[in-house]
PDB file of C-alpha atoms in Angstrom:
ATOM      1  CA  UNK Z   1     -45.248  36.300  26.059  1.00 56.00           C
ATOM      2  CA  UNK Z   2     -48.138  36.208  28.619  1.00 56.00           C
ATOM      3  CA  UNK Z   3     -49.247  32.463  26.775  1.00 55.00           C
ATOM      4  CA  UNK Z   4     -45.406  31.599  27.072  1.00 53.00           C
ATOM      5  CA  UNK Z   5     -45.227  31.809  30.798  1.00 53.00           C
ATOM      6  CA  UNK Z   6     -48.729  30.318  30.855  1.00 52.00           C
ATOM      7  CA  UNK Z   7     -47.586  27.356  28.572  1.00 53.00           C
ATOM      8  CA  UNK Z   8     -44.073  26.866  30.530  1.00 47.00           C
ATOM      9  CA  UNK Z   9     -46.379  26.320  33.925  1.00 55.00           C
ATOM     10  CA  UNK Z  10     -48.956  23.836  32.788  1.00 52.00           C
ATOM     11  CA  UNK Z  11     -46.103  21.885  31.390  1.00 49.00           C
ATOM     12  CA  UNK Z  12     -44.121  21.932  34.907  1.00 50.00           C
ATOM     13  CA  UNK Z  13     -47.580  21.353  36.324  1.00 47.00           C
ATOM     14  CA  UNK Z  14     -48.894  18.048  34.170  1.00 49.00           C
ATOM     15  CA  UNK Z  15     -44.991  16.950  34.468  1.00 49.00           C
ATOM     16  CA  UNK Z  16     -44.992  16.814  38.160  1.00 46.00           C
ATOM     17  CA  UNK Z  17     -48.494  14.712  38.328  1.00 47.00           C
ATOM     18  CA  UNK Z  18     -47.106  12.679  36.038  1.00 45.00           C
ATOM     19  CA  UNK Z  19     -44.244  12.043  38.021  1.00 45.00           C
ATOM     20  CA  UNK Z  20     -46.462  11.340  41.202  1.00 45.00           C
ATOM     21  CA  UNK Z  21     -48.502   9.061  39.386  1.00 53.00           C
ATOM     22  CA  UNK Z  22     -45.712   6.670  38.776  1.00 62.00           C
ATOM     23  CA  UNK Z  23     -44.963   6.330  43.176  1.00 64.00           C
ATOM     24  CA  UNK Z  24     -46.191   5.998  45.667  1.00 57.00           C
ATOM     25  CA  UNK Z  25     -45.687   7.345  49.813  1.00 68.00           C
ATOM     26  CA  UNK Z  26     -45.519   5.312  51.977  1.00 87.00           C
ATOM     27  CA  UNK Z  27     -45.269   1.656  51.017  1.00 93.00           C
ATOM     28  CA  UNK Z  28     -44.665  -1.143  54.122  1.00 95.00           C
ATOM     29  CA  UNK Z  29     -43.138  -4.052  52.924  1.00 96.00           C
ATOM     30  CA  UNK Z  30     -43.182  -7.132  54.489  1.00 97.00           C
ATOM     31  CA  UNK Z  31     -40.994 -10.562  54.707  1.00 97.00           C
ATOM     32  CA  UNK Z  32     -41.162 -14.004  55.660  1.00 97.00           C
ATOM     33  CA  UNK Z  33     -38.670 -16.259  54.989  1.00 97.00           C
ATOM     34  CA  UNK Z  34     -38.338 -20.038  55.595  1.00 97.00           C
ATOM     35  CA  UNK Z  35     -35.276 -21.916  54.914  1.00 95.00           C
ATOM     36  CA  UNK Z  36     -33.456 -24.883  53.706  1.00 94.00           C
ATOM     37  CA  UNK Z  37     -31.481 -27.895  55.536  1.00 94.00           C
ATOM     38  CA  UNK Z  38     -27.742 -27.033  54.696  1.00 90.00           C
ATOM     39  CA  UNK Z  39     -26.478 -28.950  57.272  1.00 85.00           C
ATOM     40  CA  UNK Z  40     -25.089 -32.804  56.671  1.00 83.00           C
ATOM     41  CA  UNK Z  41     -26.623 -35.355  58.672  1.00 86.00           C
ATOM     42  CA  UNK Z  42     -30.096 -35.942  58.754  1.00 89.00           C
ATOM     43  CA  UNK Z  43     -31.998 -33.588  60.986  1.00 92.00           C
ATOM     44  CA  UNK Z  44     -34.117 -33.947  63.896  1.00 94.00           C
ATOM     45  CA  UNK Z  45     -37.995 -33.736  62.262  1.00 95.00           C
ATOM     46  CA  UNK Z  46     -38.568 -30.816  64.894  1.00 96.00           C
ATOM     47  CA  UNK Z  47     -35.723 -28.818  62.999  1.00 95.00           C
ATOM     48  CA  UNK Z  48     -37.002 -29.075  59.694  1.00 95.00           C
ATOM     49  CA  UNK Z  49     -40.179 -28.266  60.859  1.00 97.00           C
ATOM     50  CA  UNK Z  50     -38.647 -25.335  62.533  1.00 96.00           C
ATOM     51  CA  UNK Z  51     -36.877 -23.991  59.384  1.00 96.00           C
ATOM     52  CA  UNK Z  52     -40.478 -24.213  57.161  1.00 96.00           C
ATOM     53  CA  UNK Z  53     -42.228 -21.788  59.533  1.00 97.00           C
ATOM     54  CA  UNK Z  54     -42.132 -18.752  57.916  1.00 97.00           C
ATOM     55  CA  UNK Z  55     -40.419 -15.902  60.825  1.00 97.00           C
ATOM     56  CA  UNK Z  56     -39.693 -12.131  60.005  1.00 98.00           C
ATOM     57  CA  UNK Z  57     -37.235 -12.064  57.993  1.00 97.00           C
ATOM     58  CA  UNK Z  58     -33.920  -9.621  58.994  1.00 97.00           C
ATOM     59  CA  UNK Z  59     -31.273  -9.143  56.307  1.00 96.00           C
ATOM     60  CA  UNK Z  60     -30.569  -7.271  52.905  1.00 96.00           C
ATOM     61  CA  UNK Z  61     -32.708  -7.922  49.750  1.00 96.00           C
ATOM     62  CA  UNK Z  62     -31.828  -6.629  46.242  1.00 96.00           C
ATOM     63  CA  UNK Z  63     -34.788  -5.375  44.653  1.00 95.00           C
ATOM     64  CA  UNK Z  64     -34.563  -4.861  40.647  1.00 95.00           C
ATOM     65  CA  UNK Z  65     -37.281  -4.541  37.864  1.00 93.00           C
ATOM     66  CA  UNK Z  66     -35.490  -7.305  35.462  1.00 92.00           C
ATOM     67  CA  UNK Z  67     -35.589 -10.834  36.399  1.00 92.00           C
ATOM     68  CA  UNK Z  68     -31.799 -10.259  34.873  1.00 92.00           C
ATOM     69  CA  UNK Z  69     -30.502  -7.796  36.785  1.00 92.00           C
ATOM     70  CA  UNK Z  70     -30.148  -5.531  34.146  1.00 90.00           C
ATOM     71  CA  UNK Z  71     -31.421  -2.240  35.736  1.00 86.00           C
ATOM     72  CA  UNK Z  72     -30.790  -0.332  38.563  1.00 86.00           C
ATOM     73  CA  UNK Z  73     -31.419  -1.889  41.858  1.00 90.00           C
ATOM     74  CA  UNK Z  74     -32.728  -0.919  45.071  1.00 92.00           C
ATOM     75  CA  UNK Z  75     -31.029  -2.827  47.695  1.00 95.00           C
ATOM     76  CA  UNK Z  76     -33.203  -2.534  51.240  1.00 95.00           C
ATOM     77  CA  UNK Z  77     -32.101  -3.785  54.748  1.00 96.00           C
ATOM     78  CA  UNK Z  78     -35.162  -5.364  56.441  1.00 96.00           C
ATOM     79  CA  UNK Z  79     -35.391  -6.033  60.281  1.00 97.00           C
ATOM     80  CA  UNK Z  80     -37.965  -7.783  62.146  1.00 97.00           C
ATOM     81  CA  UNK Z  81     -39.772  -8.228  58.544  1.00 97.00           C
ATOM     82  CA  UNK Z  82     -40.200  -4.665  58.086  1.00 97.00           C
ATOM     83  CA  UNK Z  83     -39.245  -2.084  55.514  1.00 96.00           C
ATOM     84  CA  UNK Z  84     -40.895   1.549  54.515  1.00 93.00           C
ATOM     85  CA  UNK Z  85     -40.033   2.579  51.365  1.00 90.00           C
ATOM     86  CA  UNK Z  86     -40.698   6.357  51.503  1.00 88.00           C
ATOM     87  CA  UNK Z  87     -40.520   6.514  48.462  1.00 86.00           C
ATOM     88  CA  UNK Z  88     -40.673   3.670  45.024  1.00 87.00           C
ATOM     89  CA  UNK Z  89     -41.805   3.469  41.525  1.00 89.00           C
ATOM     90  CA  UNK Z  90     -45.066   1.744  40.764  1.00 91.00           C
ATOM     91  CA  UNK Z  91     -44.262  -1.708  39.703  1.00 92.00           C
ATOM     92  CA  UNK Z  92     -43.034  -5.142  39.294  1.00 95.00           C
ATOM     93  CA  UNK Z  93     -39.993  -6.331  40.955  1.00 95.00           C
ATOM     94  CA  UNK Z  94     -37.902  -9.421  42.221  1.00 96.00           C
ATOM     95  CA  UNK Z  95     -36.101  -9.903  45.148  1.00 96.00           C
ATOM     96  CA  UNK Z  96     -32.680 -11.213  45.624  1.00 96.00           C
ATOM     97  CA  UNK Z  97     -30.804 -12.073  48.391  1.00 94.00           C
ATOM     98  CA  UNK Z  98     -27.360 -11.771  46.821  1.00 92.00           C
ATOM     99  CA  UNK Z  99     -25.785  -8.705  45.347  1.00 91.00           C
ATOM    100  CA  UNK Z 100     -25.789  -8.349  41.808  1.00 89.00           C
ATOM    101  CA  UNK Z 101     -22.114 -10.257  41.325  1.00 86.00           C
ATOM    102  CA  UNK Z 102     -19.624  -8.141  38.280  1.00 80.00           C
ATOM    103  CA  UNK Z 103     -15.982  -8.805  37.782  1.00 73.00           C
ATOM    104  CA  UNK Z 104     -15.746  -5.486  39.212  1.00 69.00           C
ATOM    105  CA  UNK Z 105     -17.712  -5.987  42.652  1.00 60.00           C
ATOM    106  CA  UNK Z 106     -15.727  -8.888  43.340  1.00 57.00           C
ATOM    107  CA  UNK Z 107     -12.524  -8.111  45.291  1.00 57.00           C
ATOM    108  CA  UNK Z 108      -9.312 -10.275  44.761  1.00 49.00           C
ATOM    109  CA  UNK Z 109      -9.558 -12.363  47.477  1.00 46.00           C
ATOM    110  CA  UNK Z 110     -12.898 -13.338  46.173  1.00 53.00           C
ATOM    111  CA  UNK Z 111     -11.736 -14.198  42.826  1.00 49.00           C
ATOM    112  CA  UNK Z 112      -9.282 -16.365  44.160  1.00 46.00           C
ATOM    113  CA  UNK Z 113     -11.154 -18.379  46.989  1.00 54.00           C
ATOM    114  CA  UNK Z 114     -14.070 -18.946  45.026  1.00 67.00           C
ATOM    115  CA  UNK Z 115     -15.920 -19.817  41.859  1.00 80.00           C
ATOM    116  CA  UNK Z 116     -17.021 -16.579  40.125  1.00 83.00           C
ATOM    117  CA  UNK Z 117     -19.300 -18.437  37.408  1.00 85.00           C
ATOM    118  CA  UNK Z 118     -21.110 -19.627  40.516  1.00 88.00           C
ATOM    119  CA  UNK Z 119     -21.135 -15.976  41.914  1.00 88.00           C
ATOM    120  CA  UNK Z 120     -22.487 -15.073  39.296  1.00 88.00           C
ATOM    121  CA  UNK Z 121     -25.517 -17.770  38.654  1.00 89.00           C
ATOM    122  CA  UNK Z 122     -26.655 -17.275  42.546  1.00 90.00           C
ATOM    123  CA  UNK Z 123     -26.976 -13.696  42.326  1.00 91.00           C
ATOM    124  CA  UNK Z 124     -29.473 -14.490  39.984  1.00 92.00           C
ATOM    125  CA  UNK Z 125     -32.117 -16.585  41.462  1.00 94.00           C
ATOM    126  CA  UNK Z 126     -34.730 -14.616  42.595  1.00 94.00           C
ATOM    127  CA  UNK Z 127     -36.424 -15.010  45.649  1.00 95.00           C
ATOM    128  CA  UNK Z 128     -39.707 -13.925  44.465  1.00 94.00           C
ATOM    129  CA  UNK Z 129     -41.298 -11.197  43.282  1.00 96.00           C
ATOM    130  CA  UNK Z 130     -43.472  -7.969  44.681  1.00 96.00           C
ATOM    131  CA  UNK Z 131     -46.001  -5.894  42.820  1.00 95.00           C
ATOM    132  CA  UNK Z 132     -45.774  -2.511  43.802  1.00 93.00           C
ATOM    133  CA  UNK Z 133     -49.450  -0.562  42.972  1.00 90.00           C
ATOM    134  CA  UNK Z 134     -50.993   2.437  42.594  1.00 89.00           C
ATOM    135  CA  UNK Z 135     -52.983   1.216  45.796  1.00 89.00           C
ATOM    136  CA  UNK Z 136     -50.048  -0.495  47.667  1.00 91.00           C
ATOM    137  CA  UNK Z 137     -50.233   0.495  51.612  1.00 92.00           C
ATOM    138  CA  UNK Z 138     -48.719  -2.665  52.670  1.00 94.00           C
ATOM    139  CA  UNK Z 139     -46.849  -5.566  50.384  1.00 95.00           C
ATOM    140  CA  UNK Z 140     -45.718  -8.905  51.589  1.00 96.00           C
ATOM    141  CA  UNK Z 141     -44.280 -11.822  50.850  1.00 96.00           C
ATOM    142  CA  UNK Z 142     -42.645 -15.151  52.097  1.00 96.00           C
ATOM    143  CA  UNK Z 143     -39.090 -15.821  50.634  1.00 97.00           C
ATOM    144  CA  UNK Z 144     -37.587 -19.422  50.948  1.00 96.00           C
ATOM    145  CA  UNK Z 145     -33.705 -19.028  51.792  1.00 95.00           C
ATOM    146  CA  UNK Z 146     -32.229 -21.667  49.497  1.00 92.00           C
ATOM    147  CA  UNK Z 147     -28.810 -23.284  50.301  1.00 91.00           C
ATOM    148  CA  UNK Z 148     -25.480 -21.689  49.244  1.00 89.00           C
ATOM    149  CA  UNK Z 149     -24.530 -22.817  45.965  1.00 86.00           C
ATOM    150  CA  UNK Z 150     -20.636 -21.746  46.116  1.00 87.00           C
ATOM    151  CA  UNK Z 151     -19.900 -23.514  49.618  1.00 86.00           C
ATOM    152  CA  UNK Z 152     -19.922 -27.051  49.502  1.00 82.00           C
ATOM    153  CA  UNK Z 153     -22.353 -28.866  51.894  1.00 75.00           C
ATOM    154  CA  UNK Z 154     -21.366 -29.527  54.960  1.00 74.00           C
ATOM    155  CA  UNK Z 155     -20.585 -33.231  56.440  1.00 72.00           C
TER     156      UNK Z 155
END
């Protein structure tokens, strides 16, 4: 009986240690962004230069370990270019600007007013990739924000 309890405790401790190896605490994510010009008329050079200059990103980003977004995803709110993970699994993550599109997540008005194929394709466009390792304390990435392909270009 003593050996059974000892074996159970040993397995529990080993399992806990193995679980901890897959996570890193904490990891600070720094995201900066550049943008495409999405207006109509030819913009002044100053505006194009401003859009090409990286600046801290503010907004939602969706992380998924699969480029096809077939795995569970992490939604994060980045403020002034920063987000701190308190617990994140070690690995490579694709960054997406839009939530994963499915018929179930699309509301009725959206289905009537827009092209679902475009929304699905848009949701699969990765902005880049980050790598979280056991040694990661800070991870930086610069993303490029493209024009929304589901919105007609400005005149």
